[in-house]
CSV table of C-alpha atoms and ligand atoms in Angstrom, one decimal:
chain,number,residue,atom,x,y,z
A,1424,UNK,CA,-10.4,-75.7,-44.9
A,1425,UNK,CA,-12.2,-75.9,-42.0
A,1426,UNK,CA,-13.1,-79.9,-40.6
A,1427,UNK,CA,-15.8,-80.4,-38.7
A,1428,UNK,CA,-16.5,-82.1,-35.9
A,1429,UNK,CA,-18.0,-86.1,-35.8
A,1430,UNK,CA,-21.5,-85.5,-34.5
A,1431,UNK,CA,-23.6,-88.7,-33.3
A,1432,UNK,CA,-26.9,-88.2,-35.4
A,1433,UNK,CA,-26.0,-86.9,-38.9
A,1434,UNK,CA,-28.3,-83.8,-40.2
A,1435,UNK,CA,-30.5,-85.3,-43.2
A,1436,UNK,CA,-31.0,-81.4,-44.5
A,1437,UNK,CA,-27.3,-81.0,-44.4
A,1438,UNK,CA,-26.3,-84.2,-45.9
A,1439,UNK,CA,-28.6,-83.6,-49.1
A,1440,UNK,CA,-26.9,-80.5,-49.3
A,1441,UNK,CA,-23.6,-81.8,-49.6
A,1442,UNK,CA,-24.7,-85.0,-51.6
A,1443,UNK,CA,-25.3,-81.8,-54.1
A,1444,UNK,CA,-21.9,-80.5,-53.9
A,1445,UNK,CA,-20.3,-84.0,-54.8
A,1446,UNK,CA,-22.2,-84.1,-58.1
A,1447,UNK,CA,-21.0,-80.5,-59.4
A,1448,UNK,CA,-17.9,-80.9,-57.8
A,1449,UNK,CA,-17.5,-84.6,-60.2
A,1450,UNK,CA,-19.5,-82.4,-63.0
A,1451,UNK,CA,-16.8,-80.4,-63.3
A,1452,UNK,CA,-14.6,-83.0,-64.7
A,1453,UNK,CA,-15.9,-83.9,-68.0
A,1454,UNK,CA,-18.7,-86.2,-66.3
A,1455,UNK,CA,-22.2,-86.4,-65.3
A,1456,UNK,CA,-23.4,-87.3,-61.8
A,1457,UNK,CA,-26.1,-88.3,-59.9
A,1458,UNK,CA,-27.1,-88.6,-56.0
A,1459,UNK,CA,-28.8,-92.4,-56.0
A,1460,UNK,CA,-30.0,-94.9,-53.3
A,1461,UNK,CA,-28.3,-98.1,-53.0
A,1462,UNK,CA,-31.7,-99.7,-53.1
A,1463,UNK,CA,-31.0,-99.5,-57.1
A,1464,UNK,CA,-28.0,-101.4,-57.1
A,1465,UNK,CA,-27.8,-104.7,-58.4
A,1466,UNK,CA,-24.9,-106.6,-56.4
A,1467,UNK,CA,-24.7,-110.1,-58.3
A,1468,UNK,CA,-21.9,-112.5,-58.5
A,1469,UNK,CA,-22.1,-113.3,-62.0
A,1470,UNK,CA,-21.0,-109.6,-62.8
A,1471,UNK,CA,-18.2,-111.3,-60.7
A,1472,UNK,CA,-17.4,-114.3,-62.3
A,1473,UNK,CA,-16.8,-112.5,-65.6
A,1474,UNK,CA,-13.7,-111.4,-64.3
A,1475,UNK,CA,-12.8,-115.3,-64.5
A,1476,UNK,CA,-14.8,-116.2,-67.4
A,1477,UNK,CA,-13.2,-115.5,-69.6
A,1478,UNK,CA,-9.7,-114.6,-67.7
A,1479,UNK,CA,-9.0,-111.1,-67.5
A,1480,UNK,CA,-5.2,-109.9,-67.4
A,1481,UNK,CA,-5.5,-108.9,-64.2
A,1482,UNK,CA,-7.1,-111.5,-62.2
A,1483,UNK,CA,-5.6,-112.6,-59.4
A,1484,UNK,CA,-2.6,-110.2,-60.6
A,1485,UNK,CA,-3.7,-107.3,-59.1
A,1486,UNK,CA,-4.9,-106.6,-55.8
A,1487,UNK,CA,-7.6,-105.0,-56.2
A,1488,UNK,CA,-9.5,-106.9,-58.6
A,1489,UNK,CA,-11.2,-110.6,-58.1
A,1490,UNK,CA,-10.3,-113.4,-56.2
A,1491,UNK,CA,-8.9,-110.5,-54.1
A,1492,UNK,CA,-11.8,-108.7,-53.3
A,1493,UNK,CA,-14.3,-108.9,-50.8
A,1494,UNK,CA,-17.1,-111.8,-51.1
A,1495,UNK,CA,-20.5,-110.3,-52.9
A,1496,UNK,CA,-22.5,-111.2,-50.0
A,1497,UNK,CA,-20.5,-109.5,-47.7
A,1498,UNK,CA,-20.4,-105.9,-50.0
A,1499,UNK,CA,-24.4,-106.2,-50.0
A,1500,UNK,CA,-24.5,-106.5,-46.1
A,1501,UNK,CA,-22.1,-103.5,-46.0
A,1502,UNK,CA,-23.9,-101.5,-48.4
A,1503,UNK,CA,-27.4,-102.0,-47.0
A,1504,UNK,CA,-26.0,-99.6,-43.7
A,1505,UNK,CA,-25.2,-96.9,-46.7
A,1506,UNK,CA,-28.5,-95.3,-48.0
A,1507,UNK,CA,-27.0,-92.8,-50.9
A,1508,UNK,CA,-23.9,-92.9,-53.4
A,1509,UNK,CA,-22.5,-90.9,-56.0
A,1510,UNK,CA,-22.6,-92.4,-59.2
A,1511,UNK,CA,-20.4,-90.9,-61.9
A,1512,UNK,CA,-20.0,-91.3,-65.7
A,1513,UNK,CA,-16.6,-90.3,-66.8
A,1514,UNK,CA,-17.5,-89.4,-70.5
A,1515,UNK,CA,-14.7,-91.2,-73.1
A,1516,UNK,CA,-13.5,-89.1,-75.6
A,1517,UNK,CA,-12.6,-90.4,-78.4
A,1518,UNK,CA,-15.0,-93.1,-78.2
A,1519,UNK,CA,-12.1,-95.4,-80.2
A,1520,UNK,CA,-9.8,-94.9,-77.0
A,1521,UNK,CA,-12.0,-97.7,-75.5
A,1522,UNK,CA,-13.5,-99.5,-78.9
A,1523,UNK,CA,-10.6,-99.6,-81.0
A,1524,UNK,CA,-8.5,-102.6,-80.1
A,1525,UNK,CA,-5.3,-101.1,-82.1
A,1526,UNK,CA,-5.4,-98.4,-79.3
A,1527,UNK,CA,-7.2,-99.3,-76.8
A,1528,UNK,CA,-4.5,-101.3,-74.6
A,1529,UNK,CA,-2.9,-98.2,-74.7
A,1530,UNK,CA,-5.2,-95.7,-74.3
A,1531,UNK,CA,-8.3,-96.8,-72.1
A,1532,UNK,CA,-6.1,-96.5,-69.2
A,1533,UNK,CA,-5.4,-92.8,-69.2
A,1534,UNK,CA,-9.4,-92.1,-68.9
A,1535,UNK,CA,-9.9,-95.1,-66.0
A,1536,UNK,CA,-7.0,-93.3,-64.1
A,1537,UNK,CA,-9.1,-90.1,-64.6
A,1538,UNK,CA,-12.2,-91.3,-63.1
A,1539,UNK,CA,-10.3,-93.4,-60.5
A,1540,UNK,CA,-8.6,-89.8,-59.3
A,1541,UNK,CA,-12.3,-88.1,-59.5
A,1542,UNK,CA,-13.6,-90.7,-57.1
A,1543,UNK,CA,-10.9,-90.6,-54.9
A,1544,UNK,CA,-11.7,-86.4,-54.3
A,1545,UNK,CA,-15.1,-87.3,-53.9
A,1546,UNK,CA,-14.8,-90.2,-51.5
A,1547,UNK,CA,-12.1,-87.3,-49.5
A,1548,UNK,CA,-14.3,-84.3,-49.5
A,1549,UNK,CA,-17.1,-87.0,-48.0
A,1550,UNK,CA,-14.8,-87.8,-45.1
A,1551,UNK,CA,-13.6,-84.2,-44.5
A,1552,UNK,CA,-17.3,-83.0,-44.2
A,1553,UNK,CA,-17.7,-86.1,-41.6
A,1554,UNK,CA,-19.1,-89.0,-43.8
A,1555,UNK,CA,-16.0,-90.7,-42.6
A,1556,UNK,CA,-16.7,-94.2,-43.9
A,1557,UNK,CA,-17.4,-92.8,-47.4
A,1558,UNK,CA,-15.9,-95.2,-49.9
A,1559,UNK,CA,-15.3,-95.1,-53.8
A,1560,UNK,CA,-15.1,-97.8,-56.1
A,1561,UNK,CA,-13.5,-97.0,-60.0
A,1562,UNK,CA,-13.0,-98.5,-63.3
A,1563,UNK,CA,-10.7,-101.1,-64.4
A,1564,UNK,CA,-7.9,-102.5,-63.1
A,1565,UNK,CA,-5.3,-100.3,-61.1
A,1566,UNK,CA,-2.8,-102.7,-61.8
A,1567,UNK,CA,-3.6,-101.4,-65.8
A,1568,UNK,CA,-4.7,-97.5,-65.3
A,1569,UNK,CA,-1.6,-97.1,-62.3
A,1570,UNK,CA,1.1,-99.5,-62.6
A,1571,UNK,CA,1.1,-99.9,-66.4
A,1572,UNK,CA,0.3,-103.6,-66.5
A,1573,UNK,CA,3.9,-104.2,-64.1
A,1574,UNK,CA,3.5,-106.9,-60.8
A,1575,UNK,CA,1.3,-105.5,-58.9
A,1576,UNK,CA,3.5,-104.4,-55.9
A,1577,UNK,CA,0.7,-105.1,-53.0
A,1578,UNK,CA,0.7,-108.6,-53.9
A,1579,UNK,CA,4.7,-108.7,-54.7
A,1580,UNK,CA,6.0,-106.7,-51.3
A,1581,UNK,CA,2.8,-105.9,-49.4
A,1582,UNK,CA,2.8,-102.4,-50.4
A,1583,UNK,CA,0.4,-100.6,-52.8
A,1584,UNK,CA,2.3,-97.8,-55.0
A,1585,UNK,CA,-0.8,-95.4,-54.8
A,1586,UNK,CA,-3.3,-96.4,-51.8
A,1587,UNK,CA,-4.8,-93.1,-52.3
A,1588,UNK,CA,-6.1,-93.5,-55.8
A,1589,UNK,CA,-6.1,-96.8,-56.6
A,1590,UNK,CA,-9.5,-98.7,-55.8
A,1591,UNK,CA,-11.3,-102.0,-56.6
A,1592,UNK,CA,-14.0,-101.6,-59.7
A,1593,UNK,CA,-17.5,-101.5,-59.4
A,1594,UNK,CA,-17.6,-104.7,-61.3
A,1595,UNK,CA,-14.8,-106.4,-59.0
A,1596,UNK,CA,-17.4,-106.5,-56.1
A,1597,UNK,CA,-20.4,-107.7,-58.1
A,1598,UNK,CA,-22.0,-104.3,-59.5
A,1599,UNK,CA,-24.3,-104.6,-62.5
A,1600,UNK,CA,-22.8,-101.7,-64.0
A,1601,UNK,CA,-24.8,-102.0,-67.1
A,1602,UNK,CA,-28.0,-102.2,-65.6
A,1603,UNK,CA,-27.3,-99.1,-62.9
A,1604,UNK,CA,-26.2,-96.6,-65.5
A,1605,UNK,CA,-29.1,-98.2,-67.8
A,1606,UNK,CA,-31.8,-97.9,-65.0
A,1607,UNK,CA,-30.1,-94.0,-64.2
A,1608,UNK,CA,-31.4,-93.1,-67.7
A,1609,UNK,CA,-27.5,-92.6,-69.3
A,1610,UNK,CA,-26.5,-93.9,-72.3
A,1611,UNK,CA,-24.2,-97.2,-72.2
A,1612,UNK,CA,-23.0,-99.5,-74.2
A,1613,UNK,CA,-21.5,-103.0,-74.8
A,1614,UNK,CA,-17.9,-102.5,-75.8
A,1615,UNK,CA,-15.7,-105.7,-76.5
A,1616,UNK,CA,-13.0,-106.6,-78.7
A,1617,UNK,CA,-14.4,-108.3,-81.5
A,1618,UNK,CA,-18.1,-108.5,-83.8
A,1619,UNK,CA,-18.9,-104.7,-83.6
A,1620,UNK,CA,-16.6,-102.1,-85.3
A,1621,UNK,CA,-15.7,-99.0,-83.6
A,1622,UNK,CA,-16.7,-96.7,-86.1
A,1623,UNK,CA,-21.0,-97.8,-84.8
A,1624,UNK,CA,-20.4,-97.5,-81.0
A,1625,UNK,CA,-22.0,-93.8,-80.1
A,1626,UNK,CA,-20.4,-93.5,-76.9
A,1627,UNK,CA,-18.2,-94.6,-74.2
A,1628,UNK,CA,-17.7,-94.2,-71.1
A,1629,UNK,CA,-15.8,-95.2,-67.5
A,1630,UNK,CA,-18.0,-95.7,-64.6
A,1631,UNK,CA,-16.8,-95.0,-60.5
A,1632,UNK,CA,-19.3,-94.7,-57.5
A,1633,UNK,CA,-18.5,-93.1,-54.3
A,1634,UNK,CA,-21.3,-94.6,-51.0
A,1635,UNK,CA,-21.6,-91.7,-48.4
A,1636,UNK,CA,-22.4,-93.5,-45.1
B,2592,SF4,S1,-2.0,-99.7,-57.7
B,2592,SF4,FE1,-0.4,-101.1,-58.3
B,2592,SF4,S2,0.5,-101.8,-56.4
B,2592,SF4,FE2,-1.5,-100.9,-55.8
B,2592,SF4,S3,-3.0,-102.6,-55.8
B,2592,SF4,FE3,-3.0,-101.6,-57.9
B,2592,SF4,S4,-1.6,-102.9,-59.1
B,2592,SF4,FE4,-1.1,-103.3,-56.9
């Protein structure tokens, strides 16, 4: 593969082109994508909260999910320098892998590692054609979708078992998820473990962004 050099003053022309290559190459893999501007995204920390309240498994387990990650307003100041992302719907199929509770602790994790490794080819071809501060964010917890719900071994030793794939989710820095992929024009919907049966949710799916700066 041939890398380019880092030029000063990136080429707009070039850098639509390649924003276009990021979404076939993520179409490819059972997904859809779409080139957006960051001016769409809702950063909010209430998303971030929810990771509290209620308690997820994985907070403060993991190191890549909340208190752990970066403060919302900080992630907003970043993200105003970043004028496009990626954003990619990793479509679930079955459905019941993420609605049915009997399977779903199971089987929800083999999709979010699926989307997680999608984002992190994205976020690598972006830094090999010279967006080098590209950065993806996934699904889920890695600590659930990499290390199978063991101590997470960043926090235990220091040392991540898979720095190149595993990444924070949107939600740990504050993303409305919901609202992007509702304001997009995709199809989403409210999936939790109790009140609505599996059998009436249409669709699921795993959600990861990649920011090309
Ligand atoms: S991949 Fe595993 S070791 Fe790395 S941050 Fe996630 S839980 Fe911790």
């Amino acid at each position: 593969m041939h890398i380019k050099k880092i030029n000063q003053c990136k080429d707009q022309n070039e850098l639509l082109i390649n924003l276009d290559k990021y979404v076939k190459m993520a179409e490819e893999q059972r997904t859809s994508a779409v080139i957006i501007n960051t001016n769409i995204i809702d950063i909010n920390e209430m998303v971030k909260l929810k990771c509290r309240i209620p308690r997820c498994f994985h907070f403060q387990s993991c190191a890549n999910c909340p208190p752990f990650t970066p403060d919302v307003e900080v992630f907003k100041k970043a993200i105003r320098k970043c004028n496009y992302a990626i954003l990619i719907k990793y479509n679930v199929e079955p459905a019941e892998d993420f609605a049915d509770r009997k399977i779903s602790l199971k089987n929800a994790k083999l999709h979010e590692r699926q989307i997680a490794k999608i984002v992190a080819e994205v976020e690598i071809a972006a830094f090999q054609d010279g967006y080098y501060l590209a950065m993806g964010l996934s699904c889920g917890s890695c600590r659930s979708y990499l290390c199978n719900d063991e101590i997470c071994q960043f926090l235990d030793s220091g040392r991540c078992k898979f720095p190149r794939v595993a990444r924070p989710s949107m939600e740990a820095m504050g993303i409305d998820v919901y609202k992007l992929v509702a304001t997009v024009g995709w199809d989403i919907y409210p999936i939790g473990p109790e009140k609505v049966h599996h059998s009436t949710i249409p669709s699921a799916s795993a959600v990861g962004i990649v920011f090309i700066a």
